[in-house]
Amino acid sequence: SLVEFLCWAHGRHPEKSYGVFCYNDNIATERSMAVRDTLWSPAPTEMNERYSWVFPGLRPDVKRPWSQERFYLARNDPGKKDPSLVACGLDGSINARRLHGGVIDDPHSWAKAFSAYERGKMIQNWNLAVRTRFVEGAWKVCISVRWPSDAESPDMAGYLMSQDWPTLTTPALDEFDESNWPSE
């Protein structure tokens, strides 16, 4: 999953800043908390214990906020202003950040996905606020259900594919109409 991918990115490059973006702040915060608790948690768990075997030494920066929507790992350069991970909704604000990578996970809610206006608002905010936060060479990943759309009003995945993003498509159902995503 993309939570594990973000954990791997932090382990490989703990000095860099990343973002996770969803259709609203609450969903993005849930993803951020999953990453945070895997990287380091005051209460040891099987998950963060196994992670520390592979990427030892990651600790929170005790002088910086360690919250649900953003956290700071201890870095060689304590003056870096950007959090190690910041989470927000695609309809929110991410101003004043510089990110080396980011994950868009579920850019549209089911309730708003059928509205061309709402899909357009997400794409507009992506272009005006979120996309501009990435430094040159930053990686970006989107995982999304494809929602009804047309050429005039694509969903986020369709829009990003029209911008020549490399694309991997996985159907939700297999040839027996069973989910390709079994429950955990």
PDB file of C-alpha atoms in Angstrom:
ATOM      1  CA  SER A   1       0.000   0.000   0.000  1.00  0.00           C
ATOM      2  CA  LEU A   2       1.018   3.596  -0.233  1.00  0.00           C
ATOM      3  CA  VAL A   3       1.338   3.840   3.558  1.00  0.00           C
ATOM      4  CA  GLU A   4       4.143   1.269   3.384  1.00  0.00           C
ATOM      5  CA  PHE A   5       5.666   3.109   0.430  1.00  0.00           C
ATOM      6  CA  LEU A   6       5.782   6.358   2.434  1.00  0.00           C
ATOM      7  CA  CYS A   7       7.401   4.494   5.333  1.00  0.00           C
ATOM      8  CA  TRP A   8      10.034   3.153   2.941  1.00  0.00           C
ATOM      9  CA  ALA A   9      10.632   6.666   1.518  1.00  0.00           C
ATOM     10  CA  HIS A  10      11.190   8.064   5.022  1.00  0.00           C
ATOM     11  CA  GLY A  11      13.582   5.247   5.861  1.00  0.00           C
ATOM     12  CA  ARG A  12      15.609   5.775   2.678  1.00  0.00           C
ATOM     13  CA  HIS A  13      15.615   9.597   2.814  1.00  0.00           C
ATOM     14  CA  PRO A  14      14.767  10.830   6.335  1.00  0.00           C
ATOM     15  CA  GLU A  15      16.001  14.351   5.535  1.00  0.00           C
ATOM     16  CA  LYS A  16      13.288  14.884   2.910  1.00  0.00           C
ATOM     17  CA  SER A  17       9.683  16.059   3.231  1.00  0.00           C
ATOM     18  CA  TYR A  18       6.649  14.239   1.857  1.00  0.00           C
ATOM     19  CA  GLY A  19       2.926  14.810   1.591  1.00  0.00           C
ATOM     20  CA  VAL A  20      -0.199  12.686   1.597  1.00  0.00           C
ATOM     21  CA  PHE A  21      -3.353  14.120   0.022  1.00  0.00           C
ATOM     22  CA  CYS A  22      -6.901  12.747   0.062  1.00  0.00           C
ATOM     23  CA  TYR A  23     -10.345  14.124  -0.640  1.00  0.00           C
ATOM     24  CA  ASN A  24     -10.485  15.678   2.836  1.00  0.00           C
ATOM     25  CA  ASP A  25      -8.284  16.414   5.821  1.00  0.00           C
ATOM     26  CA  ASN A  26      -9.659  13.586   7.985  1.00  0.00           C
ATOM     27  CA  ILE A  27      -8.871  10.812   5.510  1.00  0.00           C
ATOM     28  CA  ALA A  28      -5.391  12.239   4.840  1.00  0.00           C
ATOM     29  CA  THR A  29      -4.780  12.436   8.597  1.00  0.00           C
ATOM     30  CA  GLU A  30      -5.647   8.737   8.985  1.00  0.00           C
ATOM     31  CA  ARG A  31      -2.964   7.892   6.400  1.00  0.00           C
ATOM     32  CA  SER A  32      -0.464  10.174   8.155  1.00  0.00           C
ATOM     33  CA  MET A  33      -1.121   8.519  11.516  1.00  0.00           C
ATOM     34  CA  ALA A  34      -0.537   5.074  10.000  1.00  0.00           C
ATOM     35  CA  VAL A  35       2.828   6.224   8.635  1.00  0.00           C
ATOM     36  CA  ARG A  36       3.768   7.998  11.875  1.00  0.00           C
ATOM     37  CA  ASP A  37       2.941   5.006  14.069  1.00  0.00           C
ATOM     38  CA  THR A  38       4.901   2.659  11.803  1.00  0.00           C
ATOM     39  CA  LEU A  39       8.000   4.868  11.814  1.00  0.00           C
ATOM     40  CA  TRP A  40       7.996   5.396  15.546  1.00  0.00           C
ATOM     41  CA  SER A  41       5.548   5.035  18.394  1.00  0.00           C
ATOM     42  CA  PRO A  42       6.085   5.452  22.150  1.00  0.00           C
ATOM     43  CA  ALA A  43       4.359   2.095  22.610  1.00  0.00           C
ATOM     44  CA  PRO A  44       6.290  -0.624  20.751  1.00  0.00           C
ATOM     45  CA  THR A  45       4.262  -2.602  18.231  1.00  0.00           C
ATOM     46  CA  GLU A  46       5.168  -5.515  16.008  1.00  0.00           C
ATOM     47  CA  MET A  47       4.974  -3.188  12.979  1.00  0.00           C
ATOM     48  CA  ASN A  48       7.266  -0.418  14.232  1.00  0.00           C
ATOM     49  CA  GLU A  49       9.646  -2.963  15.759  1.00  0.00           C
ATOM     50  CA  ARG A  50      10.060  -4.704  12.389  1.00  0.00           C
ATOM     51  CA  TYR A  51      10.432  -1.328  10.659  1.00  0.00           C
ATOM     52  CA  SER A  52      13.229  -0.311  13.053  1.00  0.00           C
ATOM     53  CA  TRP A  53      15.175  -3.483  12.130  1.00  0.00           C
ATOM     54  CA  VAL A  54      15.286  -2.303   8.516  1.00  0.00           C
ATOM     55  CA  PHE A  55      15.590   1.452   9.172  1.00  0.00           C
ATOM     56  CA  PRO A  56      17.117   1.869  12.642  1.00  0.00           C
ATOM     57  CA  GLY A  57      17.497   5.207  14.344  1.00  0.00           C
ATOM     58  CA  LEU A  58      14.460   7.142  13.112  1.00  0.00           C
ATOM     59  CA  ARG A  59      13.098   9.180  16.008  1.00  0.00           C
ATOM     60  CA  PRO A  60      10.808  12.152  16.355  1.00  0.00           C
ATOM     61  CA  ASP A  61      12.319  15.592  16.635  1.00  0.00           C
ATOM     62  CA  VAL A  62      11.335  16.302  20.242  1.00  0.00           C
ATOM     63  CA  LYS A  63      11.583  20.066  19.678  1.00  0.00           C
ATOM     64  CA  ARG A  64       9.016  20.030  16.847  1.00  0.00           C
ATOM     65  CA  PRO A  65       5.306  19.081  16.713  1.00  0.00           C
ATOM     66  CA  TRP A  66       4.467  15.384  16.423  1.00  0.00           C
ATOM     67  CA  SER A  67       0.781  15.479  15.600  1.00  0.00           C
ATOM     68  CA  GLN A  68      -1.779  13.613  13.544  1.00  0.00           C
ATOM     69  CA  GLU A  69      -1.520  15.696  10.382  1.00  0.00           C
ATOM     70  CA  ARG A  70       2.223  16.421  10.398  1.00  0.00           C
ATOM     71  CA  PHE A  71       5.336  15.253  12.122  1.00  0.00           C
ATOM     72  CA  TYR A  72       9.050  15.913  12.166  1.00  0.00           C
ATOM     73  CA  LEU A  73      11.717  13.256  12.332  1.00  0.00           C
ATOM     74  CA  ALA A  74      15.055  14.115  13.916  1.00  0.00           C
ATOM     75  CA  ARG A  75      17.270  15.283  11.033  1.00  0.00           C
ATOM     76  CA  ASN A  76      20.902  16.193  10.523  1.00  0.00           C
ATOM     77  CA  ASP A  77      19.720  19.726   9.714  1.00  0.00           C
ATOM     78  CA  PRO A  78      17.329  20.735  12.524  1.00  0.00           C
ATOM     79  CA  GLY A  79      16.642  24.055  10.770  1.00  0.00           C
ATOM     80  CA  LYS A  80      14.528  22.516   8.003  1.00  0.00           C
ATOM     81  CA  LYS A  81      11.120  24.149   8.210  1.00  0.00           C
ATOM     82  CA  ASP A  82       9.082  21.516   6.393  1.00  0.00           C
ATOM     83  CA  PRO A  83       7.648  18.543   8.280  1.00  0.00           C
ATOM     84  CA  SER A  84       8.844  15.055   7.435  1.00  0.00           C
ATOM     85  CA  LEU A  85       5.233  14.315   6.473  1.00  0.00           C
ATOM     86  CA  VAL A  86       2.275  16.632   6.068  1.00  0.00           C
ATOM     87  CA  ALA A  87      -1.277  15.476   5.344  1.00  0.00           C
ATOM     88  CA  CYS A  88      -4.206  17.465   4.038  1.00  0.00           C
ATOM     89  CA  GLY A  89      -7.260  17.293   1.873  1.00  0.00           C
ATOM     90  CA  LEU A  90      -6.963  18.194  -1.790  1.00  0.00           C
ATOM     91  CA  ASP A  91      -9.539  20.873  -1.066  1.00  0.00           C
ATOM     92  CA  GLY A  92      -7.365  22.351   1.683  1.00  0.00           C
ATOM     93  CA  SER A  93      -4.276  24.482   1.848  1.00  0.00           C
ATOM     94  CA  ILE A  94      -0.686  23.276   1.726  1.00  0.00           C
ATOM     95  CA  ASN A  95       0.915  26.693   1.292  1.00  0.00           C
ATOM     96  CA  ALA A  96       4.499  27.365   2.352  1.00  0.00           C
ATOM     97  CA  ARG A  97       5.670  23.747   2.049  1.00  0.00           C
ATOM     98  CA  ARG A  98       8.375  22.205  -0.116  1.00  0.00           C
ATOM     99  CA  LEU A  99       7.908  18.504  -0.771  1.00  0.00           C
ATOM    100  CA  HIS A 100      10.212  15.883  -2.281  1.00  0.00           C
ATOM    101  CA  GLY A 101       7.384  13.452  -2.933  1.00  0.00           C
ATOM    102  CA  GLY A 102       3.699  12.965  -2.416  1.00  0.00           C
ATOM    103  CA  VAL A 103       0.851  10.514  -2.521  1.00  0.00           C
ATOM    104  CA  ILE A 104      -2.658  11.311  -3.696  1.00  0.00           C
ATOM    105  CA  ASP A 105      -4.841   8.578  -2.174  1.00  0.00           C
ATOM    106  CA  ASP A 106      -8.571   8.723  -2.944  1.00  0.00           C
ATOM    107  CA  PRO A 107      -8.808  12.230  -4.442  1.00  0.00           C
ATOM    108  CA  HIS A 108     -12.620  12.101  -4.717  1.00  0.00           C
ATOM    109  CA  SER A 109     -15.250  11.116  -2.171  1.00  0.00           C
ATOM    110  CA  TRP A 110     -18.069   8.952  -3.439  1.00  0.00           C
ATOM    111  CA  ALA A 111     -20.555  11.719  -2.599  1.00  0.00           C
ATOM    112  CA  LYS A 112     -18.761  14.329  -4.727  1.00  0.00           C
ATOM    113  CA  ALA A 113     -17.352  12.132  -7.483  1.00  0.00           C
ATOM    114  CA  PHE A 114     -20.493  12.352  -9.599  1.00  0.00           C
ATOM    115  CA  SER A 115     -20.418  16.147  -9.751  1.00  0.00           C
ATOM    116  CA  ALA A 116     -18.435  17.677 -12.619  1.00  0.00           C
ATOM    117  CA  TYR A 117     -18.176  20.865 -10.555  1.00  0.00           C
ATOM    118  CA  GLU A 118     -16.665  19.054  -7.532  1.00  0.00           C
ATOM    119  CA  ARG A 119     -14.229  17.067  -9.698  1.00  0.00           C
ATOM    120  CA  GLY A 120     -13.171  20.321 -11.335  1.00  0.00           C
ATOM    121  CA  LYS A 121     -12.588  21.970  -7.947  1.00  0.00           C
ATOM    122  CA  MET A 122     -10.195  19.189  -6.895  1.00  0.00           C
ATOM    123  CA  ILE A 123      -8.230  19.453 -10.134  1.00  0.00           C
ATOM    124  CA  GLN A 124      -8.114  23.246  -9.849  1.00  0.00           C
ATOM    125  CA  ASN A 125      -6.801  23.068  -6.278  1.00  0.00           C
ATOM    126  CA  TRP A 126      -4.249  20.452  -7.357  1.00  0.00           C
ATOM    127  CA  ASN A 127      -2.941  22.801 -10.063  1.00  0.00           C
ATOM    128  CA  LEU A 128      -3.044  26.035  -8.066  1.00  0.00           C
ATOM    129  CA  ALA A 129      -2.076  24.927  -4.554  1.00  0.00           C
ATOM    130  CA  VAL A 130      -0.788  21.364  -4.235  1.00  0.00           C
ATOM    131  CA  ARG A 131       1.242  20.697  -7.410  1.00  0.00           C
ATOM    132  CA  THR A 132       3.210  23.908  -6.876  1.00  0.00           C
ATOM    133  CA  ARG A 133       4.552  22.624  -3.524  1.00  0.00           C
ATOM    134  CA  PHE A 134       6.766  19.974  -5.104  1.00  0.00           C
ATOM    135  CA  VAL A 135      10.468  20.647  -5.608  1.00  0.00           C
ATOM    136  CA  GLU A 136      12.073  19.865  -8.950  1.00  0.00           C
ATOM    137  CA  GLY A 137      12.460  16.107  -9.400  1.00  0.00           C
ATOM    138  CA  ALA A 138       9.863  15.229  -6.733  1.00  0.00           C
ATOM    139  CA  TRP A 139       7.977  11.970  -7.211  1.00  0.00           C
ATOM    140  CA  LYS A 140       4.184  11.867  -7.203  1.00  0.00           C
ATOM    141  CA  VAL A 141       1.841   8.864  -6.982  1.00  0.00           C
ATOM    142  CA  CYS A 142      -1.952   8.732  -7.277  1.00  0.00           C
ATOM    143  CA  ILE A 143      -4.151   5.807  -6.325  1.00  0.00           C
ATOM    144  CA  SER A 144      -7.773   6.298  -7.218  1.00  0.00           C
ATOM    145  CA  VAL A 145     -11.030   4.684  -8.127  1.00  0.00           C
ATOM    146  CA  ARG A 146     -12.063   5.810 -11.615  1.00  0.00           C
ATOM    147  CA  TRP A 147     -15.301   7.750 -11.380  1.00  0.00           C
ATOM    148  CA  PRO A 148     -17.698   8.717 -14.146  1.00  0.00           C
ATOM    149  CA  SER A 149     -16.290  11.606 -16.121  1.00  0.00           C
ATOM    150  CA  ASP A 150     -15.961  12.947 -19.593  1.00  0.00           C
ATOM    151  CA  ALA A 151     -13.392  14.898 -21.569  1.00  0.00           C
ATOM    152  CA  GLU A 152     -14.871  18.178 -20.332  1.00  0.00           C
ATOM    153  CA  SER A 153     -14.793  17.174 -16.648  1.00  0.00           C
ATOM    154  CA  PRO A 154     -12.404  14.284 -15.923  1.00  0.00           C
ATOM    155  CA  ASP A 155     -11.853  12.767 -12.510  1.00  0.00           C
ATOM    156  CA  MET A 156      -8.420  13.316 -10.930  1.00  0.00           C
ATOM    157  CA  ALA A 157      -6.992  10.040 -12.271  1.00  0.00           C
ATOM    158  CA  GLY A 158      -8.208  10.838 -15.788  1.00  0.00           C
ATOM    159  CA  TYR A 159      -6.803  14.333 -15.572  1.00  0.00           C
ATOM    160  CA  LEU A 160      -3.377  13.115 -14.395  1.00  0.00           C
ATOM    161  CA  MET A 161      -3.290  10.472 -17.140  1.00  0.00           C
ATOM    162  CA  SER A 162      -4.011  13.246 -19.674  1.00  0.00           C
ATOM    163  CA  GLN A 163      -0.893  14.990 -18.258  1.00  0.00           C
ATOM    164  CA  ASP A 164       1.204  11.938 -19.233  1.00  0.00           C
ATOM    165  CA  TRP A 165       1.554  10.462 -15.750  1.00  0.00           C
ATOM    166  CA  PRO A 166       2.768   6.866 -15.993  1.00  0.00           C
ATOM    167  CA  THR A 167      -0.276   4.717 -15.241  1.00  0.00           C
ATOM    168  CA  LEU A 168      -0.880   1.282 -13.810  1.00  0.00           C
ATOM    169  CA  THR A 169      -4.510   0.181 -13.943  1.00  0.00           C
ATOM    170  CA  THR A 170      -5.816  -2.552 -11.664  1.00  0.00           C
ATOM    171  CA  PRO A 171      -9.457  -3.583 -12.024  1.00  0.00           C
ATOM    172  CA  ALA A 172     -11.479  -3.660  -8.802  1.00  0.00           C
ATOM    173  CA  LEU A 173     -13.070  -7.020  -9.715  1.00  0.00           C
ATOM    174  CA  ASP A 174     -11.482 -10.149 -11.142  1.00  0.00           C
ATOM    175  CA  GLU A 175     -12.959 -12.396 -13.846  1.00  0.00           C
ATOM    176  CA  PHE A 176     -15.288 -13.987 -11.228  1.00  0.00           C
ATOM    177  CA  ASP A 177     -16.587 -10.578 -10.041  1.00  0.00           C
ATOM    178  CA  GLU A 178     -14.629 -11.003  -6.800  1.00  0.00           C
ATOM    179  CA  SER A 179     -12.720  -8.123  -5.274  1.00  0.00           C
ATOM    180  CA  ASN A 180      -9.048  -7.820  -6.164  1.00  0.00           C
ATOM    181  CA  TRP A 181      -8.721  -6.078  -2.768  1.00  0.00           C
ATOM    182  CA  PRO A 182      -9.620  -8.654  -0.105  1.00  0.00           C
ATOM    183  CA  SER A 183     -10.367  -7.303   3.337  1.00  0.00           C
ATOM    184  CA  GLU A 184      -7.497  -7.086   5.785  1.00  0.00           C
TER     185      GLU A 184
END
